[in-house]
GROMACS .gro file of C-alpha atoms in nm:
model
  455
    1MET     CA    1   2.995   2.140  -2.965
    2LYS     CA    2   2.877   1.820  -2.776
    3ALA     CA    3   2.991   1.814  -2.421
    4LYS     CA    4   3.229   1.525  -2.330
    5THR     CA    5   3.081   1.247  -2.110
    6VAL     CA    6   3.229   0.991  -1.917
    7PHE     CA    7   3.081   0.681  -1.751
    8CYS     CA    8   3.161   0.614  -1.372
    9CYS     CA    9   3.106   0.313  -1.153
   10THR     CA   10   2.866   0.415  -0.864
   11GLU     CA   11   3.021   0.145  -0.649
   12CYS     CA   12   3.407   0.222  -0.659
   13GLY     CA   13   3.440   0.532  -0.878
   14TYR     CA   14   3.607   0.380  -1.174
   15GLU     CA   15   3.581   0.579  -1.500
   16SER     CA   16   3.549   0.469  -1.837
   17ALA     CA   17   3.500   0.643  -2.189
   18LYS     CA   18   3.223   0.386  -2.268
   19TRP     CA   19   2.954   0.206  -2.075
   20MET     CA   20   3.022  -0.139  -1.949
   21GLY     CA   21   2.783  -0.401  -1.805
   22LYS     CA   22   3.055  -0.514  -1.557
   23CYS     CA   23   3.294  -0.285  -1.372
   24PRO     CA   24   3.656  -0.420  -1.440
   25HIS     CA   25   3.763  -0.263  -1.111
   26CYS     CA   26   3.518  -0.390  -0.853
   27GLY     CA   27   3.318  -0.642  -1.064
   28SER     CA   28   2.979  -0.483  -0.985
   29TRP     CA   29   2.724  -0.533  -1.267
   30ASN     CA   30   2.503  -0.251  -1.425
   31SER     CA   31   2.685   0.011  -1.193
   32PHE     CA   32   2.796   0.255  -1.455
   33ALA     CA   33   2.614   0.607  -1.488
   34GLU     CA   34   2.692   0.878  -1.720
   35PHE     CA   35   2.806   1.214  -1.640
   36THR     CA   36   2.966   1.534  -1.759
   37PRO     CA   37   3.310   1.618  -1.608
   38VAL     CA   38   3.308   1.978  -1.468
   39GLU     CA   39   3.566   2.233  -1.605
   40GLU     CA   40   3.686   2.474  -1.356
   41THR     CA   41   3.576   2.817  -1.436
   42PRO     CA   42   3.551   3.130  -1.258
   43ALA     CA   43   3.176   3.069  -1.207
   44SER     CA   44   3.223   2.728  -1.060
   45GLY     CA   45   3.184   2.655  -0.704
   46ARG     CA   46   3.527   2.520  -0.658
   47GLN     CA   47   3.686   2.844  -0.781
   48SER     CA   48   3.476   3.052  -0.547
   49LEU     CA   49   3.696   2.938  -0.243
   50ARG     CA   50   4.028   3.091  -0.181
   51ARG     CA   51   4.328   2.898  -0.243
   52ARG     CA   52   4.620   2.866   0.001
   53GLU     CA   53   4.980   2.848  -0.112
   54THR     CA   54   5.123   2.498  -0.032
   55ARG     CA   55   5.450   2.339  -0.093
   56PRO     CA   56   5.595   1.999  -0.023
   57GLU     CA   57   5.718   1.962   0.330
   58ARG     CA   58   5.974   1.718   0.491
   59ILE     CA   59   5.800   1.488   0.717
   60THR     CA   60   6.039   1.577   0.994
   61GLU     CA   61   5.929   1.948   0.958
   62ILE     CA   62   5.564   1.905   1.011
   63THR     CA   63   5.428   1.956   1.350
   64VAL     CA   64   5.136   1.761   1.474
   65ASP     CA   65   4.906   1.864   1.763
   66ASP     CA   66   4.611   1.691   1.905
   67GLU     CA   67   4.302   1.760   1.702
   68GLU     CA   68   4.084   2.030   1.811
   69ARG     CA   69   3.749   1.892   1.901
   70MET     CA   70   3.418   2.028   2.025
   71SER     CA   71   3.135   1.847   2.219
   72THR     CA   72   2.826   1.782   2.027
   73GLY     CA   73   2.629   1.795   2.347
   74MET     CA   74   2.537   1.427   2.325
   75GLU     CA   75   2.793   1.193   2.500
   76GLU     CA   76   2.681   0.883   2.296
   77LEU     CA   77   2.779   1.067   1.968
   78ASP     CA   78   3.087   1.192   2.104
   79ARG     CA   79   3.186   0.839   2.200
   80VAL     CA   80   3.133   0.714   1.843
   81LEU     CA   81   3.322   1.014   1.684
   82GLY     CA   82   3.625   0.943   1.937
   83GLY     CA   83   3.580   1.234   2.174
   84GLY     CA   84   3.370   1.489   1.979
   85ALA     CA   85   3.357   1.645   1.642
   86VAL     CA   86   3.690   1.743   1.508
   87VAL     CA   87   3.696   2.102   1.385
   88GLY     CA   88   3.703   2.107   1.005
   89SER     CA   89   3.604   1.745   0.968
   90PHE     CA   90   3.362   1.613   0.692
   91VAL     CA   91   3.109   1.364   0.855
   92LEU     CA   92   2.861   1.153   0.673
   93VAL     CA   93   2.552   1.023   0.863
   94GLY     CA   94   2.353   0.736   0.695
   95GLY     CA   95   2.046   0.554   0.778
   96GLU     CA   96   1.711   0.423   0.662
   97PRO     CA   97   1.414   0.654   0.605
   98GLY     CA   98   1.229   0.732   0.943
   99VAL     CA   99   1.504   0.608   1.175
  100GLY     CA  100   1.581   0.958   1.313
  101LYS     CA  101   1.877   1.111   1.126
  102SER     CA  102   1.739   1.447   1.105
  103THR     CA  103   1.607   1.437   1.460
  104LEU     CA  104   1.950   1.349   1.593
  105LEU     CA  105   2.122   1.630   1.410
  106LEU     CA  106   1.861   1.896   1.510
  107GLN     CA  107   1.922   1.786   1.862
  108ILE     CA  108   2.296   1.829   1.823
  109CYS     CA  109   2.220   2.182   1.673
  110GLY     CA  110   2.018   2.278   1.982
  111ALA     CA  111   2.308   2.169   2.210
  112MET     CA  112   2.577   2.327   2.021
  113CYS     CA  113   2.425   2.653   1.926
  114ARG     CA  114   2.444   2.769   2.295
  115GLU     CA  115   2.808   2.816   2.258
  116HIS     CA  116   2.870   2.805   1.870
  117THR     CA  117   2.705   2.940   1.551
  118VAL     CA  118   2.523   2.667   1.360
  119LEU     CA  119   2.390   2.667   1.011
  120TYR     CA  120   2.117   2.393   0.927
  121VAL     CA  121   2.068   2.361   0.542
  122SER     CA  122   1.765   2.160   0.439
  123GLY     CA  123   1.678   2.063   0.077
  124GLU     CA  124   1.392   1.846   0.189
  125GLU     CA  125   1.194   2.075   0.424
  126SER     CA  126   1.088   2.431   0.439
  127ALA     CA  127   1.213   2.676   0.704
  128ARG     CA  128   0.857   2.665   0.859
  129GLN     CA  129   0.865   2.288   0.865
  130LEU     CA  130   1.214   2.293   1.047
  131LYS     CA  131   1.065   2.553   1.283
  132LEU     CA  132   0.757   2.313   1.373
  133ARG     CA  133   1.006   2.009   1.421
  134ALA     CA  134   1.251   2.222   1.622
  135ASN     CA  135   0.961   2.335   1.855
  136ARG     CA  136   0.859   1.975   1.910
  137LEU     CA  137   1.226   1.888   2.014
  138GLY     CA  138   1.245   2.210   2.227
  139VAL     CA  139   1.527   2.372   2.012
  140ASN     CA  140   1.494   2.759   2.005
  141GLU     CA  141   1.837   2.921   2.026
  142PRO     CA  142   1.919   3.251   1.853
  143GLU     CA  143   2.261   3.118   1.710
  144LEU     CA  144   2.079   2.844   1.512
  145PHE     CA  145   2.028   2.950   1.153
  146MET     CA  146   1.779   2.764   0.930
  147TYR     CA  147   1.831   2.784   0.548
  148ALA     CA  148   1.613   2.607   0.305
  149GLN     CA  149   1.850   2.588   0.003
  150THR     CA  150   1.973   2.320  -0.241
  151LYS     CA  151   2.223   2.509  -0.464
  152VAL     CA  152   2.585   2.454  -0.341
  153GLU     CA  153   2.715   2.792  -0.442
  154ASP     CA  154   2.448   2.955  -0.232
  155ILE     CA  155   2.520   2.733   0.060
  156ILE     CA  156   2.900   2.836   0.017
  157GLU     CA  157   2.810   3.196   0.013
  158ALA     CA  158   2.584   3.157   0.335
  159ILE     CA  159   2.875   2.980   0.513
  160GLU     CA  160   3.128   3.256   0.430
  161LYS     CA  161   2.891   3.541   0.551
  162LEU     CA  162   2.774   3.359   0.884
  163SER     CA  163   3.114   3.186   0.948
  164PRO     CA  164   2.944   2.902   1.147
  165GLU     CA  165   3.143   2.643   1.350
  166LEU     CA  166   2.897   2.359   1.258
  167VAL     CA  167   2.704   2.304   0.922
  168ILE     CA  168   2.432   2.041   0.868
  169ILE     CA  169   2.344   1.944   0.510
  170ASP     CA  170   2.015   1.755   0.497
  171SER     CA  171   2.065   1.574   0.259
  172ILE     CA  172   2.368   1.555   0.010
  173GLN     CA  173   2.127   1.389  -0.244
  174THR     CA  174   1.907   1.705  -0.271
  175VAL     CA  175   2.199   1.947  -0.322
  176PHE     CA  176   2.318   2.044  -0.668
  177CYS     CA  177   2.601   2.235  -0.820
  178GLY     CA  178   2.498   2.491  -1.109
  179SER     CA  179   2.806   2.407  -1.317
  180VAL     CA  180   2.705   2.042  -1.348
  181ASP     CA  181   2.435   1.966  -1.612
  182SER     CA  182   2.251   1.685  -1.457
  183ALA     CA  183   1.969   1.624  -1.198
  184PRO     CA  184   2.017   1.646  -0.830
  185GLY     CA  185   2.113   1.316  -0.680
  186SER     CA  186   2.295   1.190  -0.989
  187VAL     CA  187   2.657   1.058  -0.961
  188SER     CA  188   2.805   1.373  -1.116
  189GLN     CA  189   2.613   1.617  -0.886
  190ILE     CA  190   2.671   1.426  -0.559
  191ARG     CA  191   3.036   1.388  -0.660
  192GLU     CA  192   3.088   1.757  -0.745
  193SER     CA  193   2.870   1.890  -0.475
  194ALA     CA  194   3.070   1.685  -0.205
  195GLN     CA  195   3.404   1.799  -0.341
  196VAL     CA  196   3.316   2.168  -0.297
  197LEU     CA  197   3.167   2.118   0.042
  198MET     CA  198   3.486   1.918   0.149
  199ARG     CA  199   3.717   2.214   0.032
  200CYS     CA  200   3.497   2.465   0.219
  201ALA     CA  201   3.531   2.248   0.560
  202LYS     CA  202   3.904   2.223   0.518
  203GLU     CA  203   3.974   2.566   0.412
  204HIS     CA  204   3.728   2.752   0.644
  205GLY     CA  205   3.779   2.514   0.930
  206VAL     CA  206   3.404   2.453   0.973
  207THR     CA  207   3.274   2.096   1.059
  208ILE     CA  208   3.008   1.979   0.805
  209PHE     CA  209   2.765   1.694   0.889
  210LEU     CA  210   2.612   1.541   0.561
  211VAL     CA  211   2.292   1.343   0.570
  212GLY     CA  212   2.308   1.053   0.309
  213HIS     CA  213   2.010   0.831   0.191
  214VAL     CA  214   2.079   0.447   0.193
  215THR     CA  215   1.962   0.206  -0.071
  216LYS     CA  216   1.727  -0.097  -0.023
  217GLU     CA  217   2.050  -0.314   0.028
  218GLY     CA  218   2.148  -0.074   0.333
  219THR     CA  219   2.435   0.079   0.170
  220LEU     CA  220   2.477   0.465   0.117
  221ALA     CA  221   2.330   0.589  -0.221
  222GLY     CA  222   2.546   0.766  -0.460
  223PRO     CA  223   2.906   0.696  -0.573
  224LYS     CA  224   3.119   0.484  -0.342
  225MET     CA  225   3.390   0.753  -0.364
  226LEU     CA  226   3.171   0.968  -0.138
  227GLU     CA  227   3.265   0.749   0.161
  228HIS     CA  228   3.625   0.766   0.069
  229MET     CA  229   3.613   1.156   0.071
  230VAL     CA  230   3.462   1.215   0.406
  231ASP     CA  231   3.663   1.169   0.754
  232CYS     CA  232   3.386   0.981   0.920
  233VAL     CA  233   3.104   0.758   0.804
  234VAL     CA  234   2.838   0.705   1.078
  235TYR     CA  235   2.537   0.478   1.036
  236PHE     CA  236   2.205   0.499   1.237
  237GLU     CA  237   2.057   0.177   1.260
  238GLY     CA  238   1.741   0.046   1.407
  239GLU     CA  239   1.392  -0.050   1.298
  240ARG     CA  240   1.142   0.245   1.291
  241HIS     CA  241   0.901   0.035   1.490
  242LEU     CA  242   1.133  -0.022   1.750
  243SER     CA  243   1.222   0.253   2.024
  244TYR     CA  244   1.607   0.176   2.030
  245ARG     CA  245   1.863   0.306   1.783
  246ILE     CA  246   2.233   0.236   1.741
  247LEU     CA  247   2.484   0.476   1.619
  248ARG     CA  248   2.789   0.307   1.470
  249ALA     CA  249   3.108   0.434   1.299
  250ALA     CA  250   3.194   0.257   0.981
  251LYS     CA  251   3.500   0.486   0.909
  252ASN     CA  252   3.669   0.728   1.144
  253ARG     CA  253   3.997   0.895   1.058
  254PHE     CA  254   4.014   1.048   1.421
  255GLY     CA  255   3.926   0.740   1.624
  256SER     CA  256   3.806   0.398   1.665
  257THR     CA  257   3.529   0.229   1.451
  258ASP     CA  258   3.451  -0.010   1.733
  259GLU     CA  259   3.241   0.228   1.959
  260ILE     CA  260   2.866   0.251   1.954
  261GLY     CA  261   2.607   0.500   2.074
  262VAL     CA  262   2.272   0.380   2.203
  263PHE     CA  263   1.942   0.606   2.179
  264GLU     CA  264   1.585   0.565   2.250
  265MET     CA  265   1.327   0.729   2.032
  266CYS     CA  266   1.069   0.915   2.246
  267ASP     CA  267   0.782   1.165   2.174
  268ASN     CA  268   1.016   1.464   2.225
  269GLY     CA  269   1.314   1.324   2.033
  270LEU     CA  270   1.597   1.088   2.090
  271ARG     CA  271   1.714   1.016   2.453
  272GLN     CA  272   2.062   0.892   2.525
  273VAL     CA  273   2.080   0.554   2.692
  274PRO     CA  274   2.396   0.569   2.917
  275ASN     CA  275   2.335   0.223   3.049
  276PRO     CA  276   2.253   0.013   2.742
  277SER     CA  277   2.279  -0.325   2.923
  278GLU     CA  278   1.978  -0.256   3.175
  279ALA     CA  279   1.782  -0.135   2.866
  280LEU     CA  280   1.851  -0.420   2.635
  281ILE     CA  281   1.764  -0.696   2.890
  282SER     CA  282   1.448  -0.524   3.031
  283GLY     CA  283   1.134  -0.721   3.003
  284ARG     CA  284   1.322  -1.039   2.987
  285PRO     CA  285   1.072  -1.334   3.035
  286LYS     CA  286   1.126  -1.541   3.357
  287GLY     CA  287   1.137  -1.921   3.321
  288ALA     CA  288   1.128  -1.930   2.944
  289SER     CA  289   1.338  -2.159   2.756
  290GLY     CA  290   1.558  -2.047   2.467
  291SER     CA  291   1.676  -1.724   2.637
  292ALA     CA  292   2.039  -1.657   2.704
  293ILE     CA  293   2.230  -1.352   2.833
  294GLY     CA  294   2.564  -1.280   2.677
  295CYS     CA  295   2.823  -1.013   2.749
  296ILE     CA  296   2.962  -0.865   2.421
  297MET     CA  297   3.211  -0.576   2.379
  298GLU     CA  298   3.144  -0.264   2.177
  299GLY     CA  299   3.468  -0.097   2.143
  300THR     CA  300   3.565  -0.035   2.524
  301ARG     CA  301   3.210  -0.079   2.642
  302PRO     CA  302   3.066  -0.393   2.766
  303ILE     CA  303   2.700  -0.453   2.688
  304LEU     CA  304   2.460  -0.741   2.813
  305ALA     CA  305   2.225  -0.862   2.535
  306GLU     CA  306   1.961  -1.133   2.529
  307ILE     CA  307   1.968  -1.394   2.248
  308GLN     CA  308   1.639  -1.588   2.215
  309SER     CA  309   1.581  -1.904   2.019
  310ILE     CA  310   1.301  -2.140   1.923
  311VAL     CA  311   1.351  -2.497   1.807
  312THR     CA  312   1.060  -2.695   1.685
  313SER     CA  313   1.002  -3.020   1.477
  314ALA     CA  314   1.029  -2.933   1.091
  315THR     CA  315   0.719  -2.916   0.911
  316PHE     CA  316   0.857  -2.996   0.574
  317SER     CA  317   1.138  -3.212   0.463
  318ALA     CA  318   1.394  -2.919   0.450
  319PRO     CA  319   1.426  -2.759   0.802
  320ARG     CA  320   1.385  -2.381   0.801
  321ARG     CA  321   1.656  -2.147   0.955
  322MET     CA  322   1.572  -1.778   1.049
  323VAL     CA  323   1.836  -1.548   1.216
  324VAL     CA  324   1.777  -1.176   1.320
  325GLY     CA  325   2.054  -0.956   1.476
  326PHE     CA  326   2.328  -1.242   1.438
  327ASP     CA  327   2.530  -1.349   1.145
  328TYR     CA  328   2.326  -1.624   0.958
  329ASN     CA  329   2.635  -1.827   0.849
  330ARG     CA  330   2.784  -1.806   1.196
  331ALA     CA  331   2.444  -1.939   1.338
  332MET     CA  332   2.450  -2.234   1.105
  333LEU     CA  333   2.807  -2.317   1.206
  334LEU     CA  334   2.736  -2.300   1.564
  335MET     CA  335   2.422  -2.540   1.518
  336ALA     CA  336   2.657  -2.790   1.337
  337VAL     CA  337   2.901  -2.776   1.628
  338LEU     CA  338   2.617  -2.823   1.882
  339GLU     CA  339   2.504  -3.140   1.681
  340LYS     CA  340   2.833  -3.288   1.631
  341ARG     CA  341   2.996  -3.208   1.965
  342ALA     CA  342   2.709  -3.209   2.204
  343GLY     CA  343   2.501  -3.479   2.040
  344MET     CA  344   2.188  -3.276   1.983
  345GLN     CA  345   1.993  -3.376   1.672
  346LEU     CA  346   1.901  -3.051   1.505
  347ALA     CA  347   1.871  -3.191   1.152
  348GLY     CA  348   1.520  -3.256   1.170
  349CYS     CA  349   1.431  -2.924   1.350
  350ASP     CA  350   1.324  -2.571   1.260
  351ALA     CA  351   1.528  -2.321   1.442
  352TYR     CA  352   1.473  -1.939   1.491
  353MET     CA  353   1.714  -1.693   1.654
  354ASN     CA  354   1.680  -1.344   1.745
  355VAL     CA  355   1.872  -1.075   1.936
  356THR     CA  356   1.623  -0.846   2.128
  357GLY     CA  357   1.627  -0.475   2.121
  358GLY     CA  358   1.732  -0.430   1.757
  359LEU     CA  359   2.107  -0.490   1.826
  360ARG     CA  360   2.305  -0.663   1.567
  361ILE     CA  361   2.592  -0.885   1.722
  362VAL     CA  362   2.908  -0.957   1.533
  363GLU     CA  363   3.168  -1.056   1.811
  364PRO     CA  364   3.295  -1.409   1.862
  365ALA     CA  365   3.224  -1.383   2.223
  366ALA     CA  366   2.846  -1.416   2.149
  367ASP     CA  367   2.904  -1.774   2.036
  368LEU     CA  368   2.855  -1.927   2.373
  369PRO     CA  369   2.530  -1.756   2.457
  370ALA     CA  370   2.384  -1.830   2.107
  371ILE     CA  371   2.497  -2.199   2.159
  372LEU     CA  372   2.319  -2.214   2.510
  373SER     CA  373   2.012  -2.035   2.370
  374ILE     CA  374   1.968  -2.297   2.095
  375ALA     CA  375   2.030  -2.584   2.342
  376SER     CA  376   1.796  -2.429   2.581
  377GLY     CA  377   1.519  -2.417   2.322
  378MET     CA  378   1.603  -2.762   2.188
  379ARG     CA  379   1.568  -2.927   2.549
  380ASP     CA  380   1.284  -2.687   2.646
  381ARG     CA  381   1.457  -2.603   2.974
  382ALA     CA  382   1.523  -2.256   3.098
  383LEU     CA  383   1.866  -2.139   3.204
  384ASP     CA  384   1.929  -1.987   3.528
  385GLU     CA  385   1.780  -1.631   3.555
  386ASP     CA  386   2.124  -1.504   3.732
  387LEU     CA  387   2.352  -1.660   3.469
  388VAL     CA  388   2.529  -1.481   3.211
  389CYS     CA  389   2.794  -1.636   2.953
  390PHE     CA  390   3.054  -1.542   2.694
  391GLY     CA  391   3.308  -1.704   2.514
  392GLU     CA  392   3.433  -1.796   2.139
  393VAL     CA  393   3.336  -2.152   2.024
  394GLY     CA  394   3.568  -2.345   1.782
  395LEU     CA  395   3.498  -2.621   1.545
  396ALA     CA  396   3.630  -2.901   1.771
  397GLY     CA  397   3.369  -2.777   2.035
  398GLU     CA  398   3.628  -2.608   2.252
  399LEU     CA  399   3.594  -2.265   2.427
  400ARG     CA  400   3.853  -2.019   2.340
  401ALA     CA  401   3.953  -1.711   2.530
  402VAL     CA  402   3.824  -1.365   2.453
  403ASN     CA  403   3.961  -1.024   2.517
  404GLY     CA  404   3.825  -0.775   2.784
  405ALA     CA  405   3.738  -1.056   3.022
  406GLN     CA  406   3.780  -0.838   3.316
  407GLN     CA  407   3.545  -0.561   3.187
  408ARG     CA  408   3.286  -0.806   3.115
  409VAL     CA  409   3.279  -0.976   3.456
  410ASN     CA  410   3.270  -0.622   3.605
  411GLU     CA  411   2.970  -0.528   3.412
  412ILE     CA  412   2.790  -0.859   3.497
  413ALA     CA  413   2.839  -0.794   3.854
  414ARG     CA  414   2.744  -0.425   3.836
  415ILE     CA  415   2.400  -0.521   3.676
  416GLY     CA  416   2.342  -0.772   3.938
  417PHE     CA  417   2.390  -1.113   3.810
  418ARG     CA  418   2.560  -1.370   4.033
  419LYS     CA  419   2.680  -1.639   3.800
  420CYS     CA  420   2.913  -1.636   3.494
  421VAL     CA  421   2.999  -1.903   3.252
  422LEU     CA  422   3.329  -1.812   3.069
  423PRO     CA  423   3.628  -1.991   2.895
  424PHE     CA  424   3.863  -2.187   3.126
  425ALA     CA  425   4.148  -1.989   2.976
  426ASN     CA  426   4.004  -1.653   3.075
  427ALA     CA  427   3.927  -1.758   3.443
  428GLY     CA  428   4.297  -1.765   3.592
  429SER     CA  429   4.375  -1.390   3.554
  430LEU     CA  430   4.064  -1.242   3.672
  431THR     CA  431   3.984  -1.046   3.985
  432VAL     CA  432   3.634  -1.176   4.070
  433PRO     CA  433   3.392  -0.893   4.185
  434ALA     CA  434   3.201  -0.942   4.521
  435GLY     CA  435   2.888  -1.157   4.458
  436LEU     CA  436   2.972  -1.309   4.141
  437GLU     CA  437   3.053  -1.669   4.095
  438LEU     CA  438   3.252  -1.791   3.802
  439TYR     CA  439   3.203  -2.127   3.623
  440PRO     CA  440   3.499  -2.173   3.378
  441VAL     CA  441   3.439  -2.443   3.116
  442ARG     CA  442   3.661  -2.598   2.846
  443SER     CA  443   3.407  -2.728   2.589
  444VAL     CA  444   3.055  -2.669   2.444
  445ALA     CA  445   2.934  -3.012   2.574
  446GLU     CA  446   3.054  -2.915   2.947
  447ALA     CA  447   2.901  -2.584   2.917
  448VAL     CA  448   2.549  -2.719   2.797
  449GLU     CA  449   2.541  -2.986   3.061
  450LEU     CA  450   2.642  -2.740   3.335
  451CYS     CA  451   2.393  -2.459   3.249
  452LEU     CA  452   2.081  -2.697   3.169
  453ALA     CA  453   2.161  -2.918   3.471
  454ARG     CA  454   2.138  -2.587   3.685
  455GLY     CA  455   1.835  -2.468   3.494
   0.00000   0.00000   0.00000
């Protein structure tokens, strides 16, 4: 008898009895993949886990305590997770190949296995390869167990025997369930394997970190429902040729998704960067036009970042625009505001913008430093080296207030800058730190003339 098959959308998880070119639920094209549903049998991975008796409860009868957390040994990761890893949580770590996902998790194992039992399961490397990498990172603790295995039933058995507090699965695309008749990495295998591991995490109270591959578009490979199943989705961002890495939470059931962690890739692994402001603006050229320092907020942390721009005469009839680390459409909007409200003719110029250090800025408060960076590059005049700015720009050319102004000016003064250009609406309620001079402005035109006149 032929096994029943269904088609599942890899983007949203929508199921259909037949293949369709376009998903009716999310609208994605060519996203349907065929898989065979798994029937629960005594031999399946799901059935091997013990079942707990449950019943519906009144919401007034449910007691809620603070989540039990354990430190990962890395403060930057604890910040992103909301104060540490929650016991029994299911965390997915994604990132491009070579960015340092396995290095980060192995260093976490080295820190946590001093107080907890840790199991590192690798489907991509042998135990000898893991040992060599652990030696390079200085990880050699007796409570760290290495297991080169890809079959999920064997992994569950090892978890039940060892009873570890932390389990690393590297990676979910290499793990397969014996009851599913398809290749590892397919939609059905990822789906079924993740469900079995998730039930293991919840029922045994073990924290599981999954490593996930990403596609060329930068999204996590596999069915979209994988991101809905896990408790946290963490992206490890950065160019492999640059030293700095950014850890960012895209989903977190136990905390904020606004926090970031900053790391630097060194010869002996990843090094935490507790003061990212100084790291991101180090090596700033002196007296160069097109460079502006802005203060942005990543969660509760103010960070100073440098935005650089070059504006040159257009070689062809259509001016070229290139933006790295900043939203392209937002940059085009700011150029239009600068041309309309400040009288700068950018229509016949090529413009290039870059955020140094591999950082990607999405906060509206970065509008003013982006504007001043372009204006400085257009007029070929350098801004004051001791000047930092922040503020949101409206289409009428006005500067709007932003949140966290007090934290921003405190960070600016701590780093050693002496001048700050900010929206007029933020200046009235601030306590000015010693040694810092504020320059409140109301419009883009006023900010450009003030900053470039002082340059």
